[in-house]
Coordinates of C-alpha atoms in Angstrom, one line a residue:
M5 CA -36.3 53.2 95.5
T6 CA -40.0 53.4 96.7
A7 CA -40.0 49.7 97.1
A8 CA -37.0 49.9 99.5
I9 CA -38.7 52.7 101.5
S10 CA -42.0 50.8 101.7
R11 CA -40.0 48.0 103.2
I12 CA -38.7 49.9 106.1
P13 CA -42.0 50.3 107.9
R14 CA -42.7 46.6 107.6
L15 CA -39.1 45.7 108.8
F16 CA -39.6 47.9 112.0
L17 CA -43.0 46.2 112.5
A18 CA -41.4 42.8 112.3
L19 CA -38.5 43.7 114.6
S20 CA -41.1 45.3 117.2
I21 CA -43.2 42.1 117.1
A22 CA -40.1 39.9 117.6
I23 CA -39.1 41.9 120.6
A24 CA -42.5 42.0 122.1
L25 CA -42.8 38.2 121.8
G26 CA -39.3 37.7 123.0
A27 CA -40.3 39.7 126.1
C28 CA -43.4 37.8 126.5
A29 CA -41.6 34.4 126.2
Q30 CA -39.5 35.0 129.5
Q31 CA -40.9 33.0 132.3
T32 CA -40.6 33.7 136.0
P33 CA -41.1 30.5 138.0
A34 CA -43.9 30.6 140.6
P35 CA -42.7 30.6 144.1
S36 CA -42.8 26.8 145.4
A37 CA -44.6 26.0 148.6
D38 CA -41.3 25.4 150.5
S39 CA -40.2 28.9 149.7
A40 CA -43.7 30.4 150.9
A41 CA -43.6 28.2 154.0
A42 CA -40.0 29.5 154.8
A43 CA -41.3 33.1 154.6
T44 CA -43.9 32.7 157.0
P45 CA -42.0 32.0 160.1
A46 CA -39.8 34.9 159.5
E47 CA -42.7 37.3 159.6
A48 CA -44.2 35.5 162.7
S49 CA -41.1 35.8 164.7
A50 CA -40.5 39.5 164.0
E51 CA -38.3 40.9 166.7
P52 CA -39.5 44.1 168.6
V53 CA -37.4 47.2 168.5
T54 CA -37.2 50.1 170.7
I55 CA -40.2 52.7 169.9
P56 CA -39.0 56.1 168.9
T57 CA -40.8 58.4 171.5
V58 CA -41.5 58.0 175.1
D59 CA -44.2 60.7 176.2
S60 CA -45.0 59.8 179.7
I61 CA -44.5 57.5 182.7
R62 CA -46.9 56.8 185.5
C63 CA -46.2 54.4 188.4
S64 CA -48.2 53.0 191.3
I65 CA -47.3 51.0 194.4
T66 CA -49.6 48.6 195.9
A67 CA -48.9 47.5 199.4
S68 CA -50.4 43.9 199.4
P69 CA -49.0 42.3 197.6
A70 CA -46.0 44.6 197.3
S71 CA -45.7 45.6 193.8
L72 CA -44.8 48.4 191.5
V73 CA -46.7 49.0 188.4
V74 CA -45.1 51.2 185.6
N75 CA -47.1 52.4 182.8
V76 CA -45.7 54.1 179.7
D77 CA -47.2 56.0 176.9
G78 CA -45.5 56.8 173.7
Q79 CA -45.6 57.3 169.9
V80 CA -44.7 55.4 166.8
N81 CA -44.2 56.9 163.5
T82 CA -46.7 54.5 161.6
G83 CA -49.6 52.3 162.6
G84 CA -49.5 48.7 162.7
W85 CA -47.1 48.3 165.6
T86 CA -47.9 45.3 167.9
S87 CA -46.9 43.7 171.2
P88 CA -45.7 46.7 173.1
T89 CA -43.5 45.7 176.2
L90 CA -41.7 47.4 178.8
A91 CA -38.5 45.3 179.2
P92 CA -36.6 45.7 182.4
R93 CA -32.9 45.9 181.9
T94 CA -30.9 43.1 183.5
Y95 CA -28.3 44.1 186.3
V96 CA -25.5 42.2 187.9
A97 CA -25.9 44.4 191.0
P98 CA -28.7 47.0 191.6
P99 CA -27.8 50.3 190.0
T100 CA -25.8 52.6 192.6
N101 CA -28.0 55.6 191.7
G102 CA -31.2 53.8 192.5
V103 CA -32.8 54.3 189.1
W104 CA -33.9 51.0 187.5
E105 CA -34.3 51.2 183.7
Y106 CA -36.6 49.7 181.1
D107 CA -36.8 49.7 177.5
F108 CA -40.0 50.4 175.7
R109 CA -40.3 48.0 172.7
A110 CA -42.7 46.9 170.2
V111 CA -42.9 44.7 167.0
P112 CA -43.0 47.3 163.8
P113 CA -45.5 46.6 161.0
S114 CA -44.1 44.1 158.3
G115 CA -46.1 45.4 155.4
M116 CA -48.2 48.5 154.6
A117 CA -49.1 50.6 157.3
T118 CA -50.7 54.0 157.9
Q119 CA -48.2 56.9 157.7
A120 CA -49.2 58.8 160.7
F121 CA -48.1 59.0 164.3
S122 CA -49.9 56.6 166.5
P123 CA -50.0 56.2 170.2
I124 CA -48.8 53.0 171.8
A125 CA -48.7 52.1 175.5
A126 CA -47.3 49.3 177.8
S127 CA -47.1 48.4 181.5
H128 CA -44.8 46.2 183.6
T129 CA -45.8 45.0 187.2
W130 CA -42.8 44.3 189.3
A131 CA -43.8 41.9 192.2
D132 CA -41.5 42.2 195.3
Y133 CA -39.6 45.1 193.9
P134 CA -36.6 46.5 196.0
V135 CA -38.2 48.9 198.4
A136 CA -35.0 49.9 200.0
G137 CA -32.6 51.9 197.4
L138 CA -35.3 52.3 194.7
K139 CA -35.3 56.0 193.9
G140 CA -36.6 56.1 190.3
I141 CA -37.5 54.6 186.9
R142 CA -36.1 55.5 183.6
V143 CA -37.6 54.4 180.3
F144 CA -35.6 54.5 176.9
G145 CA -37.1 54.9 173.6
V146 CA -35.1 56.2 170.4
D147 CA -35.6 59.8 169.5
A148 CA -37.3 61.7 172.3
G149 CA -36.6 58.5 174.0
V150 CA -35.6 59.0 177.7
K151 CA -38.2 59.8 180.5
E152 CA -37.7 59.3 184.1
I153 CA -39.8 59.3 187.4
A154 CA -39.1 59.4 190.9
I155 CA -40.5 56.8 193.1
T156 CA -42.0 59.5 195.5
A157 CA -44.2 60.5 192.5
C158 CA -45.9 57.0 192.4
T159 CA -49.4 56.8 193.5
R160 CA -49.9 54.3 196.4
S161 CA -52.8 52.1 197.2

């Protein structure tokens, strides 16, 4: 009976070693150069998304050459956002209310990023803007995302 009892720990030891060796024997192939190259363009072509928060809009009008400059400040929920843009919406006909709209967009981080609200800014220069009928600018974000400014509030130079 004692011989049978002394064999039990050795049996557990042998099974433990077999399981450990079996786990070590599994091999995961290293990524090939083709799959690594395929991943790179996807990161490089990251698409911009609408930013979460638009904080403020400022605008200025220059007489010569005639242009409208729209500046926008906002916040994103992490660091690492790049390429902020103020993209004008496309219209078939000018808006009947005279308020032209923009989307505030940027490319979010693709990897690790600081977890803190971060400021972000963008601007757009509109050469030969339609002086007649332009009453305001509206900029869209996502959360606290819509801000509007009247053209009469623009500085002039």
